[in-house]
Amino acid sequence: MTGMTAEHAEIRVDFHALKSLLSDIFSRYGTSPSTADILAANCAGCERDGAISHGIFRIPGYVASLRTGWVDGTAVPDIVGVSPSFIRVDARNGFAQPALAAAARAIDGAVESTGVAIVATRNSHHFSALWPDVEPFARRGLVAISFVNGLANVVPHGGRSPVYGTNPMAFATPVAGAEPLVVDQATSVMANGEVRLHALANTPLPPGTGVDSDGNPSTDPHAVLAGGALNAFGGYKGSSIALMVELMAGALTGGQLSFENDFGDCVGAQTPKAGQLLIVIDPRRGGNSQFAQRVALLCGRLLDAGQERLPGERRYRNRANAERFGVPISEEKLFHLKALAANGT
Amino acid sequence: MTGMTAEHAEIRVDFHALKSLLSDIFSRYGTSPSTADILAANCAGCERDGAISHGIFRIPGYVASLRTGWVDGTAVPDIVGVSPSFIRVDARNGFAQPALAAAARAIDGAVESTGVAIVATRNSHHFSALWPDVEPFARRGLVAISFVNGLANVVPHGGRSPVYGTNPMAFATPVAGAEPLVVDQATSVMANGEVRLHALANTPLPPGTGVDSDGNPSTDPHAVLAGGALNAFGGYKGSSIALMVELMAGALTGGQLSFENDFGDCVGAQTPKAGQLLIVIDPRRGGNSQFAQRVALLCGRLLDAGQERLPGERRYRNRANAERFGVPISEEKLFHLKALAANGT
């Protein structure tokens, strides 16, 4: 709590206090109380885990989308069980996270009765990381895979103009005796939030990250953000993964494709109106009751082979630190958040 | 049919004649008639489609695995419907393709009644491409995703020794007015069959393809094959996809992990004893009855953006040519195949 004069003095804020502050902001900009709590827990959780490109850095984008009416913060999702295993969710132009929460009971029922839930969500705005969606399933011994599409800002391999969103995919599995194994990655070379962090810091992007508005390679984050686009990771193979995510999340759900997003009059809105496909599987139905032990065996082998760390490990370390000492945040940012919550302008 | 004196004179063989010849070989080395037909159709289909690293090039490997008793060519798969959507298949140390064929009716039933089939296959040898497994579902308007693990010959990102198989994944969707969209790709930088083609031709691998037995980067295909390993594609993100495939195919199914393969006394055997997870989804349950039209829209957009061609396009072109003029094959190879079918030694 020292250093009031330093512009970027970092302090540590209690996680629940941060969550509560963010919930106030969401409420003030027109979300329902339950949606405010869900988004706040998600956003504060990203900040806590060090996933800062999906943390409070996103608040202005959320606020702009809410203020302009681009997203409906009070949407009540429509949940339809189309089969014992298949759940169709219309988020009704609301956020994806409350839609997922609203489907929780249906998902549990499907997994319990058939060992699998296919959750096809459309008309949903997903503006956060994907790991918060899948990690809870792994904590309960389930396997979860999720695909989300977004705003068209990734060029297909060999192409010159954007078609795909950064189209993240995530998967989570239980690990015997350890935290769940959680992978969450954009299919672009870099996540869009990271490009924006580069733009804020005025630092160049690594070569191969993206193209400018003419489709030519560029390392300028501003050029990539202003009419340019990112590349898919891993050449044509990564581009194919982006294609799969686009079709699963945007088409199979009955949602929008990334290139169909059009903000129209909603100037400043940032959240993508897209879709999400979530697959939850109970591994006990798969033929090995010791699934989590098998995952642990594989994880050990990866470290034996020289892999530096397991996916998600850094997040868990940040989380443990934040739970002990608070979430690190600059006083300046905290000041702005408090102003947003108080003024609502 | 000219050029009998040229060592590599290429001729064209009728697809059905090639299939029949391959079926004779499989039968002669101890597979049941139905398994012989299924493997022959698969292998001849790969050759026909120009997927030559999974075509007749693989016959010696199939034969060695059969001769040494490493794989059971007469295995009768055990199919258990554990829920209306979930099918557990024990291939009983047989090949994966006949196991999939044996589960066809159960898969159809699951998809019809619930819109989804999860097919968890274990104790299965998959020694071919994955697209033949998924393409037929797309032809019937369904979406299919498949994951297969294999023999440990891929190092995790940052590691120095192999843990993963080349762990291919495939997906297929219908496209309105066109052939299905089918992606089939190894999660290694290069498919193992291609490395073997480099070794046969004594041509170096592109930099970054793999490591030698000490874990050091190598472009020598012989070094990569003899105790070395391949890299995953796309750095840590591709390595995470390999991890997902390993867990879905090897662990969730109750099958073997790639690094658990041990040929023991079966000297020369090549087929991996592993697992396969197949997910089949009826997109009509997802909320958009025009799914195939939506895929076509996206495909058009990809080409508009400058993407050179769609995944699978080259295979379809080769297939059409082969159906018209026959499958191209060297006389020498055909001679060897005929000798194998006749002598069975």
XYZ file of C-alpha atoms in Angstrom:
690
model
C 0.000 0.000 0.000
C 3.057 2.217 -0.299
C 4.148 4.191 -3.332
C 1.047 6.361 -3.838
C 3.175 8.721 -5.882
C 4.483 6.109 -8.335
C 2.249 5.974 -11.395
C 2.216 2.199 -11.717
C 2.617 1.212 -8.091
C 1.441 -2.343 -7.729
C -0.673 -3.393 -4.803
C -2.470 -6.630 -4.045
C -6.225 -6.800 -3.766
C -8.251 -9.530 -2.150
C -9.757 -11.756 -4.852
C -13.292 -11.501 -3.465
C -13.035 -7.720 -3.198
C -11.911 -7.543 -6.827
C -14.759 -9.832 -7.892
C -17.240 -7.702 -6.023
C -15.907 -4.518 -7.605
C -16.151 -6.019 -11.095
C -19.659 -7.239 -10.368
C -20.621 -3.664 -9.479
C -19.265 -2.490 -12.829
C -21.167 -5.118 -14.812
C -24.358 -4.320 -12.908
C -23.927 -0.628 -13.437
C -23.686 -1.157 -17.182
C -26.880 -3.070 -17.342
C -26.324 -6.745 -16.719
C -28.629 -8.747 -14.505
C -27.222 -9.479 -11.023
C -26.517 -13.137 -11.792
C -24.757 -12.283 -15.047
C -22.748 -9.617 -13.238
C -21.591 -12.175 -10.680
C -20.720 -14.781 -13.310
C -18.748 -12.370 -15.493
C -17.030 -10.847 -12.464
C -15.927 -14.229 -11.155
C -14.660 -15.116 -14.608
C -12.803 -11.852 -15.208
C -11.345 -11.614 -11.696
C -10.339 -15.270 -11.999
C -8.390 -14.531 -15.176
C -6.605 -11.642 -13.465
C -5.894 -13.793 -10.393
C -4.433 -16.589 -12.559
C -2.185 -14.203 -14.466
C -4.215 -14.561 -17.657
C -4.182 -10.794 -17.814
C -5.096 -10.463 -21.483
C -8.510 -11.827 -20.411
C -8.623 -10.022 -17.069
C -9.551 -6.465 -16.146
C -7.859 -5.368 -19.365
C -11.126 -6.509 -20.991
C -13.424 -4.373 -18.854
C -13.559 -1.405 -21.292
C -14.546 -3.813 -24.074
C -17.296 -5.366 -21.968
C -18.539 -1.901 -21.020
C -18.521 -0.655 -24.643
C -20.460 -3.695 -25.835
C -23.015 -3.209 -23.068
C -23.332 0.562 -23.482
C -23.931 0.369 -27.206
C -26.535 -2.359 -26.867
C -24.420 -4.757 -28.948
C -24.767 -7.397 -26.243
C -27.749 -7.973 -23.956
C -26.607 -8.158 -20.348
C -30.034 -9.253 -19.198
C -30.552 -12.027 -21.758
C -32.242 -15.143 -20.414
C -30.772 -18.097 -22.296
C -33.046 -20.635 -23.879
C -32.026 -24.224 -23.066
C -33.460 -27.082 -25.113
C -32.646 -30.705 -24.499
C -32.945 -32.129 -28.004
C -31.873 -35.613 -26.911
C -30.630 -37.308 -23.724
C -27.093 -36.229 -24.751
C -27.633 -33.127 -26.846
C -28.347 -29.684 -25.455
C -29.056 -26.701 -27.622
C -28.545 -23.291 -26.050
C -29.638 -19.985 -27.503
C -27.826 -17.301 -25.512
C -30.174 -14.741 -27.055
C -27.413 -12.251 -27.699
C -26.179 -12.484 -24.135
C -22.823 -13.596 -22.781
C -21.617 -17.175 -23.167
C -20.724 -17.733 -19.509
C -24.229 -17.198 -18.047
C -25.588 -19.355 -20.883
C -23.220 -22.145 -19.861
C -24.217 -21.692 -16.224
C -27.886 -21.880 -17.165
C -27.244 -25.175 -18.935
C -25.389 -26.693 -15.971
C -28.227 -28.863 -14.757
C -29.012 -30.127 -18.250
C -25.324 -30.932 -18.808
C -25.102 -32.830 -15.534
C -28.208 -34.786 -16.419
C -26.899 -35.709 -19.863
C -23.507 -36.801 -18.558
C -25.056 -38.804 -15.755
C -27.524 -40.603 -17.982
C -25.460 -41.138 -21.131
C -21.828 -40.338 -20.289
C -21.716 -37.450 -22.725
C -23.135 -33.968 -23.220
C -22.929 -32.064 -26.488
C -23.707 -28.419 -25.747
C -24.280 -26.331 -28.870
C -24.517 -22.666 -27.923
C -25.366 -19.931 -30.409
C -25.921 -16.171 -30.300
C -23.402 -15.958 -27.486
C -20.676 -13.437 -26.731
C -17.488 -15.060 -25.466
C -14.977 -12.384 -24.499
C -12.847 -14.315 -22.046
C -10.520 -17.274 -21.696
C -11.907 -20.748 -22.233
C -10.250 -22.525 -19.334
C -12.810 -21.231 -16.801
C -15.474 -23.061 -18.835
C -13.750 -26.449 -18.831
C -11.687 -26.629 -15.635
C -14.706 -27.184 -13.332
C -15.700 -30.319 -15.254
C -12.212 -31.793 -14.826
C -12.405 -31.102 -11.082
C -15.404 -33.423 -11.032
C -13.569 -36.176 -12.887
C -14.936 -35.355 -16.341
C -13.235 -34.577 -19.637
C -14.313 -31.390 -21.406
C -13.423 -29.993 -24.826
C -14.616 -26.593 -26.007
C -14.447 -24.651 -29.268
C -15.320 -20.952 -29.646
C -15.271 -18.751 -32.727
C -15.149 -14.960 -32.693
C -14.433 -11.886 -34.777
C -12.736 -12.437 -38.123
C -9.123 -11.453 -37.526
C -7.127 -14.503 -38.623
C -6.117 -15.241 -42.216
C -6.366 -18.825 -43.409
C -3.004 -20.327 -44.379
C -2.012 -19.032 -47.793
C -4.676 -16.337 -47.718
C -4.410 -12.565 -47.379
C -7.565 -11.447 -45.600
C -9.181 -12.556 -42.348
C -11.860 -15.259 -42.189
C -11.422 -16.976 -38.816
C -11.627 -15.637 -35.316
C -8.717 -16.393 -33.028
C -10.876 -19.482 -32.482
C -9.596 -20.881 -29.224
C -10.024 -24.445 -28.163
C -9.631 -25.842 -24.700
C -9.617 -29.220 -23.075
C -9.454 -30.321 -19.491
C -8.994 -33.665 -17.811
C -8.654 -34.790 -14.211
C -5.186 -35.822 -13.001
C -4.880 -38.211 -10.079
C -3.365 -36.436 -7.093
C -2.904 -33.119 -8.871
C -4.687 -30.108 -10.290
C -6.593 -30.755 -13.546
C -4.680 -30.661 -16.800
C -6.107 -27.692 -18.716
C -5.057 -26.559 -22.175
C -6.557 -23.341 -23.535
C -5.080 -21.879 -26.672
C -6.010 -19.639 -29.558
C -5.538 -21.151 -33.008
C -3.916 -17.875 -34.031
C -0.165 -17.477 -33.542
C -0.971 -15.032 -30.758
C -4.147 -14.279 -28.818
C -5.822 -11.032 -29.811
C -5.557 -9.694 -26.259
C -1.791 -10.139 -26.415
C -1.605 -8.151 -29.640
C -3.492 -5.388 -27.890
C -1.039 -5.514 -25.001
C 1.775 -5.112 -27.559
C -0.060 -2.153 -29.084
C -0.459 -0.519 -25.672
C 3.227 -1.026 -24.961
C 4.246 -0.091 -28.530
C 6.381 -3.218 -28.853
C 6.733 -5.042 -32.188
C 5.231 -8.462 -32.741
C 7.472 -11.458 -33.489
C 7.885 -12.089 -37.248
C 5.148 -14.306 -38.655
C 2.485 -13.081 -36.238
C 0.285 -11.304 -38.728
C -0.393 -9.218 -41.806
C -1.357 -5.597 -42.477
C -4.542 -4.486 -44.206
C -2.992 -5.294 -47.618
C -2.289 -8.858 -46.587
C 1.466 -8.288 -46.343
C 3.463 -9.606 -43.361
C 3.702 -7.070 -40.544
C 5.195 -6.928 -37.062
C 3.368 -3.684 -36.165
C 0.636 -4.450 -33.614
C -1.274 -1.318 -34.658
C -1.270 -2.407 -38.314
C -2.427 -5.901 -37.365
C -5.253 -4.472 -35.242
C -6.276 -1.762 -37.742
C -7.543 -3.730 -40.708
C -4.763 -6.302 -40.642
C -5.014 -9.788 -39.255
C -3.199 -12.545 -37.400
C -1.823 -15.745 -38.868
C -2.975 -19.146 -37.730
C -0.350 -21.001 -35.681
C 1.598 -23.877 -37.189
C 1.054 -23.212 -40.887
C -1.591 -25.164 -42.767
C -2.141 -27.605 -39.905
C -2.980 -24.865 -37.435
C -5.173 -23.268 -40.074
C -7.081 -26.554 -40.323
C -7.621 -26.533 -36.566
C -8.997 -22.984 -36.899
C -11.316 -24.303 -39.615
C -12.536 -27.097 -37.360
C -13.182 -24.669 -34.500
C -15.002 -22.287 -36.861
C -17.315 -25.036 -38.098
C -17.939 -26.633 -34.712
C -18.546 -23.354 -32.868
C -20.000 -21.163 -35.590
C -21.872 -23.518 -37.908
C -22.785 -26.691 -36.017
C -24.389 -24.629 -33.270
C -26.498 -22.626 -35.693
C -24.506 -19.557 -34.668
C -22.712 -16.897 -36.652
C -19.490 -17.442 -38.518
C -16.693 -15.118 -37.439
C -16.790 -13.090 -40.649
C -20.507 -12.442 -40.194
C -19.973 -10.183 -37.181
C -20.924 -6.616 -38.043
C -20.923 -4.067 -35.235
C -23.028 -1.664 -37.297
C -23.929 1.347 -35.192
C -22.468 -0.150 -32.031
C -19.268 1.880 -32.231
C -16.643 0.648 -29.797
C -18.349 -2.665 -29.111
C -15.795 -5.441 -28.880
C -17.406 -8.710 -27.876
C -17.857 -11.258 -30.666
C -21.320 -12.629 -31.277
C -20.532 -16.184 -32.148
C -21.022 -19.734 -30.928
C -19.497 -22.386 -28.714
C -19.473 -26.150 -28.865
C -18.757 -27.926 -25.607
C -18.281 -31.676 -25.344
C -18.291 -33.205 -21.867
C -17.429 -36.884 -21.491
C -17.419 -39.112 -18.437
C -14.206 -41.144 -18.831
C -15.603 -43.903 -16.634
C -17.773 -44.878 -19.593
C -14.709 -45.212 -21.793
C -13.378 -48.485 -20.525
C -10.841 -47.522 -17.879
C -11.935 -46.643 -14.377
C -8.413 -45.364 -13.669
C -8.475 -42.573 -16.228
C -7.099 -39.880 -13.925
C -4.230 -42.199 -12.945
C -3.456 -42.757 -16.620
C -3.329 -38.995 -17.180
C -0.972 -38.641 -14.236
C 1.250 -41.355 -15.728
C 1.421 -39.459 -19.013
C 2.100 -36.132 -17.279
C 5.029 -37.683 -15.422
C 6.391 -39.040 -18.662
C 6.214 -35.604 -20.313
C 8.308 -34.060 -17.561
C 10.722 -37.021 -17.684
C 11.144 -36.384 -21.414
C 12.256 -32.840 -20.672
C 9.051 -30.820 -21.137
C 9.477 -27.737 -18.989
C 6.045 -27.619 -17.406
C 2.513 -28.854 -17.885
C -0.211 -26.738 -19.504
C -1.994 -24.656 -16.875
C 0.782 -24.992 -14.296
C 1.653 -21.306 -14.376
C -1.990 -20.371 -13.827
C -2.219 -22.593 -10.769
C 0.943 -21.062 -9.329
C -0.371 -17.530 -9.872
C -3.689 -18.566 -8.352
C -2.069 -19.968 -5.229
C -0.007 -16.800 -4.804
C -3.037 -14.587 -5.325
C -5.086 -16.548 -2.843
C -2.356 -16.103 -0.295
C -1.303 -12.512 -0.933
C -4.053 -11.023 -3.090
C -4.329 -10.318 -6.813
C -1.578 -7.977 -8.078
C -2.955 -4.843 -9.708
C -1.686 -1.322 -10.294
C -3.196 1.413 -8.157
C -3.998 3.302 -11.327
C -6.073 0.459 -12.729
C -7.832 -0.059 -9.431
C -8.649 3.652 -9.354
C -10.190 3.438 -12.829
C -12.214 0.361 -11.902
C -13.580 2.093 -8.813
C -14.476 5.143 -10.886
C -16.288 2.944 -13.410
C -18.240 1.209 -10.663
C -19.165 4.523 -9.037
C -19.960 6.673 -12.034
C -21.238 4.304 -14.618
C -20.495 6.666 -17.442
C 1.839 -51.307 -70.317
C 5.030 -50.377 -72.125
C 8.466 -50.013 -70.593
C 8.964 -53.525 -69.215
C 12.686 -52.867 -69.191
C 12.519 -49.605 -67.237
C 12.939 -50.335 -63.551
C 10.241 -47.934 -62.359
C 7.906 -47.942 -65.318
C 4.535 -46.705 -64.147
C 1.350 -48.357 -65.247
C -2.245 -47.870 -64.159
C -4.184 -50.620 -62.458
C -7.926 -50.854 -62.080
C -8.894 -49.897 -58.507
C -10.979 -53.018 -57.961
C -8.193 -55.237 -59.284
C -5.745 -53.582 -56.873
C -8.180 -53.984 -53.996
C -8.640 -57.640 -54.839
C -4.892 -58.208 -55.015
C -4.363 -56.569 -51.624
C -7.207 -58.593 -50.157
C -5.437 -61.756 -51.313
C -2.283 -60.613 -49.526
C -4.077 -59.881 -46.260
C -5.878 -63.233 -46.436
C -2.665 -65.075 -47.153
C -1.089 -63.601 -44.048
C -3.874 -64.757 -41.839
C -6.646 -62.196 -41.687
C -10.281 -63.229 -41.837
C -11.939 -62.640 -45.248
C -13.941 -59.633 -44.036
C -10.883 -58.015 -42.441
C -8.909 -58.670 -45.622
C -11.565 -56.880 -47.666
C -11.792 -53.933 -45.275
C -8.030 -53.409 -45.072
C -7.642 -53.870 -48.835
C -10.324 -51.275 -49.602
C -8.674 -48.892 -47.155
C -5.124 -49.410 -48.426
C -6.047 -49.385 -52.119
C -8.159 -46.282 -51.447
C -5.151 -44.476 -49.982
C -3.062 -45.402 -53.021
C -5.872 -44.314 -55.359
C -6.201 -40.960 -53.595
C -2.479 -40.272 -53.775
C -2.062 -40.736 -50.008
C 0.827 -43.028 -50.866
C 2.497 -42.956 -47.458
C -0.582 -44.904 -46.278
C -0.972 -46.981 -49.448
C 0.797 -50.107 -50.655
C 3.969 -48.704 -49.124
C 2.482 -50.003 -45.859
C 1.972 -53.582 -47.005
C 5.321 -54.894 -45.690
C 4.486 -53.409 -42.288
C 1.043 -55.023 -42.239
C 2.593 -58.337 -43.281
C 5.330 -58.169 -40.639
C 2.812 -57.401 -37.883
C 0.641 -60.310 -39.012
C 3.500 -62.796 -39.472
C 4.956 -62.158 -36.049
C 1.592 -62.469 -34.329
C 1.808 -58.868 -33.048
C -1.664 -58.198 -34.429
C -4.558 -60.638 -34.662
C -5.994 -60.586 -38.178
C -8.908 -62.759 -37.123
C -9.914 -60.738 -34.050
C -13.650 -60.395 -33.507
C -14.232 -56.977 -31.941
C -16.348 -56.678 -28.848
C -18.957 -53.898 -29.112
C -20.686 -52.655 -25.970
C -23.328 -49.960 -25.945
C -22.749 -48.376 -22.550
C -25.398 -45.719 -23.097
C -27.669 -44.562 -25.930
C -24.767 -42.358 -27.131
C -21.671 -44.147 -25.924
C -20.145 -47.173 -27.592
C -17.167 -49.001 -26.205
C -15.214 -51.141 -28.643
C -12.521 -53.630 -27.737
C -10.715 -54.468 -30.976
C -9.097 -57.404 -29.178
C -5.709 -56.754 -30.666
C -7.116 -56.613 -34.174
C -7.114 -53.780 -36.688
C -9.032 -50.555 -36.063
C -10.877 -50.493 -39.392
C -12.777 -53.793 -38.970
C -13.556 -52.736 -35.400
C -15.080 -49.512 -36.718
C -17.018 -51.467 -39.336
C -18.315 -53.822 -36.677
C -19.584 -50.847 -34.683
C -21.362 -49.287 -37.680
C -24.855 -50.357 -36.696
C -24.387 -49.247 -33.096
C -23.049 -45.880 -34.276
C -26.001 -45.363 -36.612
C -28.392 -46.211 -33.814
C -26.763 -43.792 -31.393
C -26.698 -40.940 -33.893
C -30.293 -41.557 -34.912
C -31.610 -41.682 -31.381
C -29.487 -39.016 -29.669
C -27.699 -37.046 -32.400
C -24.283 -38.143 -31.180
C -22.101 -41.223 -30.947
C -18.951 -41.425 -28.850
C -16.987 -44.461 -29.994
C -14.124 -45.376 -27.670
C -12.007 -48.077 -29.270
C -9.112 -49.769 -27.500
C -6.635 -52.534 -28.266
C -6.770 -51.527 -31.913
C -4.041 -51.279 -34.545
C -4.461 -48.238 -36.785
C -1.835 -48.286 -39.522
C -3.544 -46.136 -42.124
C -4.865 -42.668 -42.827
C -7.791 -41.404 -40.786
C -9.812 -39.810 -43.566
C -11.272 -43.160 -44.713
C -12.793 -43.467 -41.217
C -14.530 -40.098 -41.220
C -15.351 -39.280 -44.849
C -18.265 -41.752 -45.101
C -20.060 -40.045 -42.201
C -19.805 -36.667 -43.926
C -21.252 -38.203 -47.098
C -24.333 -38.981 -45.038
C -24.641 -35.440 -43.719
C -22.903 -36.071 -40.394
C -19.913 -34.448 -38.728
C -17.143 -36.777 -37.540
C -14.002 -36.121 -35.520
C -11.427 -38.801 -34.808
C -8.282 -39.049 -32.707
C -5.747 -41.896 -32.895
C -2.546 -42.445 -30.945
C 0.293 -44.705 -32.006
C 3.938 -45.562 -31.436
C 5.967 -43.101 -29.389
C 8.016 -41.209 -31.952
C 7.201 -37.547 -31.261
C 8.916 -35.430 -28.615
C 6.750 -33.063 -26.580
C 7.631 -29.388 -27.096
C 10.752 -28.589 -25.099
C 11.513 -32.263 -24.520
C 14.251 -34.485 -25.890
C 12.775 -37.975 -26.064
C 9.584 -39.323 -27.650
C 6.308 -39.653 -25.744
C 3.546 -39.127 -28.300
C 2.697 -41.016 -31.441
C 2.293 -38.988 -34.601
C -1.242 -38.803 -33.166
C -3.334 -37.815 -36.136
C -6.705 -36.186 -35.873
C -9.300 -35.925 -38.588
C -12.611 -34.223 -39.078
C -15.146 -34.345 -41.839
C -18.265 -32.347 -42.601
C -20.749 -32.320 -45.453
C -20.563 -29.422 -47.929
C -23.665 -28.468 -49.889
C -23.167 -29.207 -53.573
C -19.610 -30.473 -53.181
C -17.465 -33.304 -51.882
C -17.176 -33.476 -48.070
C -14.604 -31.297 -46.364
C -12.084 -33.701 -44.819
C -9.042 -32.739 -42.783
C -6.649 -35.497 -41.729
C -3.330 -34.509 -40.267
C -0.645 -35.852 -37.985
C 0.172 -33.686 -34.989
C 3.842 -34.258 -35.810
C 5.580 -31.858 -38.198
C 5.642 -34.695 -40.724
C 3.781 -37.992 -40.915
C 5.916 -41.003 -40.095
C 5.251 -42.551 -43.494
C 6.700 -39.462 -45.157
C 9.872 -39.743 -43.084
C 10.170 -43.318 -44.280
C 9.738 -42.171 -47.878
C 12.598 -39.688 -47.267
C 14.706 -42.509 -45.846
C 14.028 -44.702 -48.870
C 14.947 -41.836 -51.194
C 17.891 -40.768 -48.998
C 16.706 -37.148 -49.018
C 17.206 -34.887 -45.975
C 14.269 -33.709 -43.873
C 13.438 -29.991 -43.621
C 15.058 -28.319 -40.571
C 12.877 -28.605 -37.462
C 11.386 -31.948 -38.436
C 12.950 -34.042 -35.723
C 15.732 -35.062 -33.374
C 18.298 -37.862 -33.256
C 18.559 -40.460 -30.504
C 20.383 -37.951 -28.273
C 17.546 -35.451 -28.580
C 19.534 -33.115 -30.814
C 17.955 -31.577 -33.951
C 18.533 -33.710 -37.043
C 17.561 -33.601 -40.702
C 18.687 -37.191 -41.345
C 15.592 -39.384 -41.872
C 17.575 -42.480 -40.848
C 18.624 -40.848 -37.567
C 15.039 -39.774 -36.871
C 13.758 -43.290 -37.551
C 16.556 -45.094 -35.682
C 16.021 -44.045 -32.096
C 15.336 -40.413 -32.902
C 11.941 -38.762 -33.015
C 9.798 -36.175 -34.755
C 8.779 -32.797 -33.408
C 5.170 -31.818 -32.896
C 3.941 -29.257 -35.427
C 3.449 -25.637 -34.423
C 5.559 -25.497 -31.259
C 3.867 -25.745 -27.878
C 0.383 -25.375 -29.336
C 0.796 -28.337 -31.666
C 2.323 -30.270 -28.788
C -0.838 -29.569 -26.778
C -2.952 -30.959 -29.621
C -0.772 -34.087 -29.570
C -1.435 -34.292 -25.825
C -5.182 -34.028 -26.351
C -5.106 -36.754 -29.010
C -2.972 -38.983 -26.759
C -5.421 -38.654 -23.868
C -8.585 -38.990 -25.947
C -7.356 -41.945 -28.003
C -5.019 -43.690 -25.592
C -6.430 -43.010 -22.122
C -10.140 -42.194 -22.415
C -10.718 -45.371 -24.423
C -8.971 -47.556 -21.876
C -6.317 -48.251 -24.500
C -2.559 -48.075 -24.453
C -0.568 -44.885 -24.384
C 1.857 -44.537 -27.276
C 4.938 -45.040 -25.100
C 3.521 -48.318 -23.774
C 3.923 -50.095 -27.118
C 6.556 -52.797 -26.834
C 7.029 -55.100 -29.798
C 8.917 -57.602 -27.650
C 9.683 -60.712 -29.705
C 7.634 -59.500 -32.676
C 10.687 -58.366 -34.631
C 9.750 -56.286 -37.650
C 6.167 -55.652 -36.514
C 5.142 -52.083 -37.267
C 1.485 -51.503 -36.447
C 0.807 -49.523 -33.266
C -1.435 -51.097 -30.668
C -3.292 -48.071 -29.430
C -6.760 -46.532 -29.292
C -9.144 -44.326 -31.212
C -11.836 -41.929 -30.138
C -14.469 -41.150 -32.727
C -17.168 -38.526 -32.223
C -20.051 -38.472 -34.696
C -22.571 -35.636 -34.507
C -25.744 -35.026 -36.463
C -25.610 -31.291 -37.221
C -29.395 -31.164 -37.631
C -29.598 -31.405 -33.845
C -27.367 -28.356 -33.487
C -29.824 -25.661 -34.360
C -29.302 -25.061 -38.061
C -30.905 -27.319 -40.636
C -28.749 -25.694 -43.333
C -25.424 -26.814 -41.884
C -23.966 -28.069 -45.183
C -24.885 -24.757 -46.833
C -23.100 -22.900 -44.043
C -19.990 -24.999 -44.597
C -20.149 -24.228 -48.312
C -20.413 -20.516 -47.496
C -17.283 -20.721 -45.353
C -15.397 -22.733 -47.978
C -16.156 -20.097 -50.587
C -14.925 -17.408 -48.243
C -11.639 -19.251 -47.670
C -10.931 -19.369 -51.384
C -11.989 -15.712 -51.745
C -9.457 -14.832 -49.037
C -6.719 -16.406 -51.105
C -6.418 -19.909 -49.635
C -5.010 -22.074 -52.412
C -7.287 -25.081 -52.032
C -9.529 -26.814 -49.539
C -8.352 -29.724 -47.378
C -8.926 -33.014 -49.191
C -9.236 -31.416 -52.630
C -6.070 -33.047 -53.946
C -7.275 -36.456 -52.804
C -10.573 -36.042 -54.660
C -8.754 -35.024 -57.821
C -6.443 -38.036 -57.609
C -9.457 -40.248 -56.936
C -11.344 -38.990 -59.966
C -8.300 -39.527 -62.163
C -7.750 -43.009 -60.784
C -11.375 -43.947 -61.295
C -11.090 -42.859 -64.894
C -7.646 -44.140 -65.807
C -6.693 -46.551 -63.027
C -4.409 -46.251 -59.995
C -0.826 -45.358 -60.924
C 1.693 -47.899 -59.673
C 5.172 -48.993 -60.723
C 5.442 -52.367 -62.425
C 8.075 -53.332 -59.899
C 5.738 -52.735 -56.960
C 2.923 -54.568 -58.675
C 5.275 -57.488 -59.279
C 6.154 -57.602 -55.566
C 2.514 -57.426 -54.539
C 1.641 -60.310 -56.840
C 4.524 -62.326 -55.475
C 3.366 -61.655 -51.916
C -0.181 -62.721 -52.769
C 1.023 -65.872 -54.481
C 3.766 -67.024 -52.157
C 2.738 -65.814 -48.786
C 6.237 -66.040 -47.469
